[in-house]
Amino acid sequence: MQVAIIGGGAAGQMAAIEAAKNGHAVTLFERNEKLGRKIYITGKGRCNLTNLCTRDEFFANIARNPRFLYSAFAAFAPEDIIALVEGEGIPTKAERGRRVFPASDKASDVLKALSRALARHDVKICYNTRVTALHCVGGAVTAIETEAGTQDFDAVILCTGGASYPQTGSTGDGYALAAVCGHTVIPPAPSLVPLETEEGWCGELTGLTLKNVTLSAEQGGKTVFSEQGELLFTHFGVSGPLVLSCSARMQAPMAGARLYIDLKPALSRETLDARILRELAENHKKGIAAALRSLLPERFLACILAIAGIDPAHRAAEMTKQERTTLINTLKAVPLTVRATRPLDEAIVTRGGIATTEVNPKTMESRLIRNLYFAGEILDVDAFTGGYNLQIAWSTGVLAGRSVGG
């Protein structure tokens, strides 16, 4: 069979390799001048290619439509992508949270491994080529159209990605191609994205990173997220690993959701009160801000005292029990209100995409158009941070590639 793969990211490359292994003549169409531009920037350029998780742990980290991925994960699990990369001469390593990276810490090495596999299986690659339309006749895909003209194909696998990081080529083109074929597109929205807050004081702390804090989020009167980790203040609100993970667990619209930061999760209120009393006693002649300067960075402490309604210039010896209680409550739950997410083009992944009800989970083939398949971020499936989103791409790409002509 003549098979067209549209999109040369993680899913597209895996689909191409797998389809070619099965004896098909595969042409991979990539709109950029090179493959896998988004892979280059994952894991801050180190490429967190997967996670050494169990099957149950994998599905627990899928934010939307996890059951859709049962067959894909069974077809290609974390150990399989590790074996592929290492088999191409690129050793890997596991770090905190069982996140897997190339031992070199270079995303380019993962792409080298994929490139070798593509070449060995004679995959034809058309760079700088944008697919503008799919041709369907009699309920089956028959051809694709590019700026250079129309080409006939027996099967097409759409792997065009989502709409986040458009500079990598993920501009949502695949949604339009699928919609013309009758597919439902769940409106794309940002996931794993920083959050804007109503509180302006976050901007005063731009660049300040908090480690080992607990971030909780409430929506509709329920706690939808609570984890410990790292958080970053920005000019618009908050970012960092905790916030990105939090955004994936929240439901849209997020405006009005409440966030709470426990700055001292390792300390009980009683222990924290004892520490504050000790600091006040040792520095009783100083102002409250000066007496408690060991608690937090100076500019952050000033914000916390303001939130708690405590005059930083009052003498430490004059601080009342009620003020201490208010300060402790603030330290254990700094309140923030979400105004909005940052734009989709700043999100790490896209939530939304091709409705999974219209795709066969056992083959990744369209239930509407024969010989049309989907893989990767174009689908309405996304996950939390830690290598899970790339694993979705590898797994769905492999399953789609294997299923062609089956």
Coordinates of C-alpha atoms in Angstrom, one line a residue:
M1 CA 0.0 0.0 0.0
Q2 CA 1.0 3.6 -0.6
V3 CA 0.8 5.3 2.8
A4 CA 1.0 9.0 3.5
I5 CA 2.0 10.3 7.0
I6 CA 1.1 13.9 7.5
G7 CA 3.3 15.5 10.2
G8 CA 6.8 14.5 11.2
G9 CA 6.6 14.8 15.0
A10 CA 6.9 12.0 17.5
A11 CA 3.6 10.3 16.4
G12 CA 4.3 10.8 12.7
Q13 CA 7.8 9.3 12.8
M14 CA 6.7 6.3 14.8
A15 CA 3.7 5.7 12.4
A16 CA 6.1 6.0 9.4
I17 CA 8.6 3.5 10.9
E18 CA 5.9 1.0 11.8
A19 CA 4.0 1.2 8.5
A20 CA 7.3 0.8 6.6
K21 CA 8.3 -2.2 8.7
N22 CA 5.0 -3.8 7.5
G23 CA 6.1 -3.5 3.9
H24 CA 4.2 -0.4 2.9
A25 CA 5.6 2.3 0.7
V26 CA 5.6 5.3 3.1
T27 CA 5.9 9.0 2.4
L28 CA 6.2 11.4 5.4
F29 CA 5.1 15.0 4.7
E30 CA 6.6 17.6 7.0
R31 CA 5.8 21.3 6.7
N32 CA 9.1 22.3 8.4
E33 CA 12.7 22.0 7.1
K34 CA 13.4 19.2 9.6
L35 CA 11.5 16.6 11.6
G36 CA 10.5 16.7 15.3
R37 CA 10.8 20.4 16.1
K38 CA 8.7 20.0 19.2
I39 CA 10.8 17.1 20.4
Y40 CA 13.8 19.4 20.4
I41 CA 12.2 21.6 23.1
T42 CA 10.6 19.0 25.3
G43 CA 12.1 18.6 28.7
K44 CA 13.8 22.0 28.3
G45 CA 15.8 20.6 25.4
R46 CA 16.7 17.3 27.0
C47 CA 13.6 15.4 25.8
N48 CA 11.7 13.6 28.5
L49 CA 10.9 10.8 26.1
T50 CA 8.8 8.6 28.5
N51 CA 8.2 7.5 32.1
L52 CA 9.1 4.2 33.7
C53 CA 5.6 3.8 34.9
T54 CA 3.3 0.8 35.2
R55 CA 0.2 0.4 33.1
D56 CA -2.0 1.7 35.9
E57 CA 0.3 4.6 36.7
F58 CA 0.3 5.6 33.0
F59 CA -3.5 5.7 32.9
A60 CA -3.7 7.6 36.2
N61 CA -1.7 10.3 34.5
I62 CA -3.9 10.7 31.5
A63 CA -6.1 13.8 32.0
R64 CA -8.7 13.1 29.4
N65 CA -10.0 9.9 27.8
P66 CA -7.5 7.4 29.3
R67 CA -9.6 4.3 28.3
F68 CA -9.1 5.2 24.6
L69 CA -5.4 4.5 25.0
Y70 CA -5.6 0.9 26.4
S71 CA -4.8 -0.8 23.1
A72 CA -2.2 1.8 22.1
F73 CA -0.3 1.3 25.4
A74 CA -0.5 -2.4 25.0
A75 CA 1.0 -2.1 21.5
F76 CA 3.9 0.1 22.6
A77 CA 4.8 0.7 26.2
P78 CA 7.6 2.8 27.8
E79 CA 10.1 0.0 27.7
D80 CA 9.5 -0.3 23.9
I81 CA 10.5 3.3 23.1
I82 CA 13.5 2.9 25.4
A83 CA 14.5 -0.3 23.5
L84 CA 14.1 1.5 20.2
V85 CA 16.2 4.5 21.1
E86 CA 18.9 2.4 22.8
G87 CA 18.9 -0.1 19.8
E88 CA 19.8 2.9 17.6
G89 CA 22.8 3.6 19.8
I90 CA 21.4 6.2 22.1
P91 CA 21.7 5.2 25.8
T92 CA 19.0 6.5 28.2
K93 CA 18.7 7.3 31.9
A94 CA 15.9 7.6 34.5
E95 CA 15.7 10.5 36.8
R96 CA 13.5 11.8 39.6
G97 CA 9.9 10.7 39.1
R98 CA 11.1 7.9 36.8
R99 CA 11.4 10.4 33.9
V100 CA 13.5 9.0 31.1
F101 CA 16.0 11.1 29.2
P102 CA 18.8 10.4 26.7
A103 CA 22.0 9.9 28.7
S104 CA 23.5 12.8 26.8
D105 CA 20.7 15.2 27.9
K106 CA 20.4 16.1 24.2
A107 CA 17.0 15.9 22.5
S108 CA 18.8 15.8 19.2
D109 CA 20.1 12.3 20.1
V110 CA 16.5 11.0 20.3
L111 CA 15.9 12.5 16.8
K112 CA 19.1 10.8 15.5
A113 CA 17.7 7.5 16.7
L114 CA 14.4 8.0 14.9
S115 CA 16.2 9.3 11.8
R116 CA 18.3 6.1 11.6
A117 CA 15.2 4.0 11.9
L118 CA 13.3 6.0 9.2
A119 CA 16.3 5.6 6.8
R120 CA 16.7 1.9 7.4
H121 CA 13.1 1.3 6.5
D122 CA 13.2 3.5 3.4
V123 CA 10.7 6.1 4.5
K124 CA 10.5 8.9 1.9
I125 CA 10.4 12.3 3.5
C126 CA 9.0 15.5 1.9
Y127 CA 10.2 18.5 3.8
N128 CA 8.7 22.0 3.6
T129 CA 5.5 20.5 2.3
R130 CA 2.1 21.5 3.7
V131 CA -0.8 19.2 3.0
T132 CA -3.8 21.4 2.2
A133 CA -6.6 18.9 1.7
L134 CA -7.6 15.2 1.8
H135 CA -9.6 13.7 -1.0
C136 CA -12.3 11.1 0.0
V137 CA -14.3 9.0 -2.5
G138 CA -16.9 6.5 -1.5
G139 CA -16.3 6.9 2.2
A140 CA -12.5 6.3 2.0
V141 CA -9.5 8.5 1.7
T142 CA -7.9 8.3 -1.7
A143 CA -5.5 11.2 -2.1
I144 CA -3.8 14.2 -0.5
E145 CA -3.3 17.7 -1.9
T146 CA -0.3 19.8 -1.4
E147 CA 0.8 23.1 -2.9
A148 CA 2.6 21.0 -5.6
G149 CA -0.5 19.1 -6.6
T150 CA -2.5 16.0 -5.8
Q151 CA -1.0 12.6 -5.0
D152 CA -2.9 9.3 -4.7
F153 CA -2.6 7.2 -1.6
D154 CA -4.2 4.1 -0.2
A155 CA -4.1 5.3 3.4
V156 CA -3.4 8.4 5.3
I157 CA -2.3 8.9 9.0
L158 CA -2.9 12.4 10.4
C159 CA -0.2 13.3 12.9
T160 CA -0.2 17.1 12.7
G161 CA -0.2 17.7 16.4
G162 CA -2.3 20.2 18.4
A163 CA -2.3 24.0 18.4
S164 CA 0.3 24.7 21.1
Y165 CA 3.8 25.9 20.3
P166 CA 2.8 27.0 16.7
Q167 CA 6.4 27.9 16.1
T168 CA 7.1 24.2 15.8
G169 CA 4.6 23.8 13.1
S170 CA 1.6 22.7 15.3
T171 CA -0.9 25.3 14.0
G172 CA -4.0 23.2 14.1
D173 CA -4.0 22.3 10.3
G174 CA -5.0 18.8 11.0
Y175 CA -8.2 19.8 12.7
A176 CA -9.4 21.5 9.5
L177 CA -8.4 18.5 7.3
A178 CA -10.3 16.1 9.6
A179 CA -13.4 18.5 9.9
V180 CA -13.8 18.6 6.1
C181 CA -14.0 14.8 6.3
G182 CA -16.8 15.0 8.8
H183 CA -14.9 14.6 12.0
T184 CA -15.9 16.4 15.2
V185 CA -13.2 18.6 16.6
I186 CA -13.4 19.2 20.4
P187 CA -12.4 23.0 20.6
P188 CA -8.6 23.1 21.3
A189 CA -7.7 24.7 24.7
P190 CA -4.4 25.0 26.6
S191 CA -3.2 22.4 29.0
L192 CA 0.0 22.3 31.0
V193 CA -0.1 26.0 30.9
P194 CA 0.8 28.9 33.2
L195 CA -2.0 30.7 35.0
E196 CA -2.8 34.4 35.2
T197 CA -4.0 35.7 38.6
E198 CA -6.2 38.5 39.8
E199 CA -3.7 39.4 42.4
G200 CA -1.2 42.0 41.2
W201 CA 1.4 41.3 43.9
C202 CA 2.5 38.2 42.0
G203 CA 4.1 40.5 39.5
E204 CA 6.2 42.1 42.2
L205 CA 7.8 38.7 42.8
T206 CA 8.6 38.0 39.1
G207 CA 11.4 35.5 38.9
L208 CA 11.0 34.2 42.4
T209 CA 11.0 30.4 42.6
L210 CA 9.5 28.5 45.5
K211 CA 10.6 24.9 46.1
N212 CA 8.9 22.2 48.2
V213 CA 5.7 24.1 48.6
T214 CA 2.2 22.6 48.2
L215 CA -0.2 24.0 45.6
S216 CA -3.9 23.3 45.9
A217 CA -6.7 24.3 43.6
E218 CA -10.5 24.5 44.2
Q219 CA -13.2 24.6 41.7
G220 CA -16.9 24.3 42.4
G221 CA -16.3 23.9 46.1
K222 CA -14.0 20.8 45.5
T223 CA -10.3 20.4 45.7
V224 CA -9.3 19.3 42.2
F225 CA -5.5 19.4 42.7
S226 CA -3.0 19.3 45.6
E227 CA 0.7 18.4 45.1
Q228 CA 4.1 19.4 46.4
G229 CA 6.8 20.8 44.2
E230 CA 8.1 23.9 42.6
L231 CA 6.3 27.1 41.7
L232 CA 7.4 30.3 39.9
F233 CA 6.0 33.8 40.2
T234 CA 5.7 35.8 36.9
H235 CA 4.6 39.2 35.7
F236 CA 1.1 37.7 35.0
G237 CA 0.7 35.3 37.8
V238 CA 2.2 31.8 38.4
S239 CA 4.0 29.2 36.5
G240 CA 6.4 26.3 37.1
P241 CA 5.9 22.5 37.3
L242 CA 3.2 22.6 40.0
V243 CA 1.1 25.1 38.1
L244 CA 1.4 23.3 34.8
S245 CA 0.3 20.1 36.4
C246 CA -2.5 21.9 38.2
S247 CA -3.8 23.4 34.9
A248 CA -4.2 20.0 33.4
R249 CA -6.4 18.8 36.3
M250 CA -8.7 21.8 36.3
Q251 CA -11.8 22.1 34.2
A252 CA -12.4 24.9 31.7
P253 CA -13.3 27.7 32.2
M254 CA -10.7 28.2 34.9
A255 CA -11.5 31.9 35.7
G256 CA -12.5 32.3 39.3
A257 CA -10.8 29.1 40.5
R258 CA -9.0 29.5 43.8
L259 CA -5.4 28.5 44.4
Y260 CA -3.7 28.1 47.8
I261 CA 0.0 27.8 48.4
D262 CA 1.2 26.1 51.6
L263 CA 4.7 27.7 52.0
K264 CA 5.6 25.4 54.9
P265 CA 4.0 22.0 54.2
A266 CA 6.5 20.2 56.4
L267 CA 5.5 22.2 59.5
S268 CA 2.3 21.9 61.4
R269 CA 0.6 25.1 62.5
E270 CA 1.7 24.4 66.1
T271 CA 5.4 24.0 65.0
L272 CA 5.2 27.0 62.8
D273 CA 3.7 29.1 65.7
A274 CA 6.5 28.0 68.0
R275 CA 9.1 29.0 65.4
I276 CA 7.5 32.4 64.9
L277 CA 7.4 32.9 68.7
R278 CA 11.1 32.1 69.0
E279 CA 12.0 34.5 66.2
L280 CA 9.9 37.3 67.8
A281 CA 11.5 36.7 71.2
E282 CA 15.0 36.7 69.8
N283 CA 14.4 39.9 67.9
H284 CA 11.8 41.6 70.1
K285 CA 13.2 45.1 69.6
K286 CA 13.1 44.9 65.8
G287 CA 10.2 45.5 63.5
I288 CA 8.1 42.4 62.6
A289 CA 9.5 42.2 59.1
A290 CA 13.1 42.3 60.3
A291 CA 12.4 39.8 63.1
L292 CA 10.9 37.2 60.8
R293 CA 13.3 37.7 57.9
S294 CA 14.5 34.1 58.1
L295 CA 11.0 32.8 57.3
L296 CA 10.9 34.0 53.7
P297 CA 12.7 36.0 51.1
E298 CA 12.4 39.7 52.0
R299 CA 10.2 40.9 49.2
F300 CA 7.9 37.8 49.6
L301 CA 7.6 38.3 53.3
A302 CA 6.5 41.9 52.7
C303 CA 3.7 40.6 50.5
I304 CA 2.6 37.9 53.0
L305 CA 2.5 40.5 55.8
A306 CA 0.4 42.7 53.6
I307 CA -2.0 39.9 52.8
A308 CA -2.3 39.1 56.5
G309 CA -2.9 42.8 57.3
I310 CA 0.1 43.1 59.6
D311 CA 2.2 46.3 59.8
P312 CA 5.8 45.2 59.1
A313 CA 7.1 48.1 61.0
H314 CA 5.4 47.3 64.3
R315 CA 7.8 46.0 67.0
A316 CA 8.1 42.2 67.2
A317 CA 7.3 42.4 70.9
E318 CA 3.9 43.9 70.1
M319 CA 2.7 41.2 67.8
T320 CA -0.6 39.8 69.1
K321 CA -1.7 36.1 69.2
Q322 CA -4.5 37.0 66.7
E323 CA -1.9 38.4 64.3
R324 CA 0.2 35.3 64.7
T325 CA -2.8 33.1 63.9
T326 CA -3.6 35.2 60.8
L327 CA 0.0 35.0 59.7
I328 CA 0.1 31.2 60.1
N329 CA -3.1 30.8 58.2
T330 CA -1.7 32.9 55.4
L331 CA 1.6 31.0 55.3
K332 CA -0.3 27.7 55.2
A333 CA -2.7 28.9 52.5
V334 CA -1.6 31.9 50.4
P335 CA -4.8 32.7 48.4
L336 CA -4.8 33.4 44.7
T337 CA -7.6 33.7 42.2
V338 CA -7.3 32.5 38.6
R339 CA -8.2 35.1 36.0
A340 CA -7.3 33.1 33.0
T341 CA -4.9 30.6 31.5
R342 CA -2.1 31.9 29.3
P343 CA -2.8 31.7 25.6
L344 CA -2.8 28.3 23.8
D345 CA 0.4 29.1 22.0
E346 CA 2.2 29.1 25.4
A347 CA 0.8 25.8 26.5
I348 CA 2.9 22.7 26.5
V349 CA 0.1 20.5 25.1
T350 CA -3.4 21.0 23.7
R351 CA -6.5 19.6 25.3
G352 CA -9.3 18.9 22.8
G353 CA -8.9 17.7 19.2
I354 CA -10.4 14.9 17.2
A355 CA -13.3 13.3 19.2
T356 CA -12.1 9.9 20.3
T357 CA -15.7 8.5 19.9
E358 CA -15.1 8.8 16.1
V359 CA -11.8 6.8 16.2
N360 CA -11.4 3.1 16.6
P361 CA -9.1 2.7 19.7
K362 CA -7.9 -0.7 18.6
T363 CA -6.5 0.6 15.3
M364 CA -6.6 4.4 15.4
E365 CA -8.7 4.3 12.2
S366 CA -11.5 6.8 11.6
R367 CA -14.9 5.3 12.2
L368 CA -16.2 7.7 9.5
I369 CA -13.6 7.5 6.7
R370 CA -11.9 4.2 5.7
N371 CA -8.1 4.2 5.6
L372 CA -7.8 7.5 7.5
Y373 CA -6.0 7.1 10.8
F374 CA -5.0 9.5 13.6
A375 CA -2.1 9.6 16.1
G376 CA -0.6 11.9 18.6
E377 CA -1.7 15.3 20.0
I378 CA -4.3 15.8 17.2
L379 CA -6.6 13.5 19.3
D380 CA -8.6 14.6 22.3
V381 CA -6.2 12.9 24.7
D382 CA -3.7 14.7 26.9
A383 CA -1.7 13.9 30.0
F384 CA 0.2 15.4 32.9
T385 CA 3.9 16.2 32.9
G386 CA 6.5 13.5 33.2
G387 CA 6.9 12.0 29.7
Y388 CA 3.3 10.8 29.4
N389 CA 2.4 13.0 26.5
L390 CA 5.3 11.8 24.4
Q391 CA 4.4 8.2 25.3
I392 CA 0.9 8.9 24.0
A393 CA 2.5 10.0 20.7
W394 CA 4.8 7.0 20.5
S395 CA 2.0 4.5 21.3
T396 CA -0.7 5.9 19.1
G397 CA 1.8 6.4 16.2
V398 CA 2.9 2.8 16.4
L399 CA -0.7 1.4 16.6
A400 CA -1.8 3.5 13.6
G401 CA 1.2 2.5 11.6
R402 CA 0.7 -1.2 12.4
S403 CA -3.0 -1.1 11.7
V404 CA -2.7 0.2 8.1
G405 CA -3.8 -2.4 5.6
G406 CA -4.9 -4.7 8.4

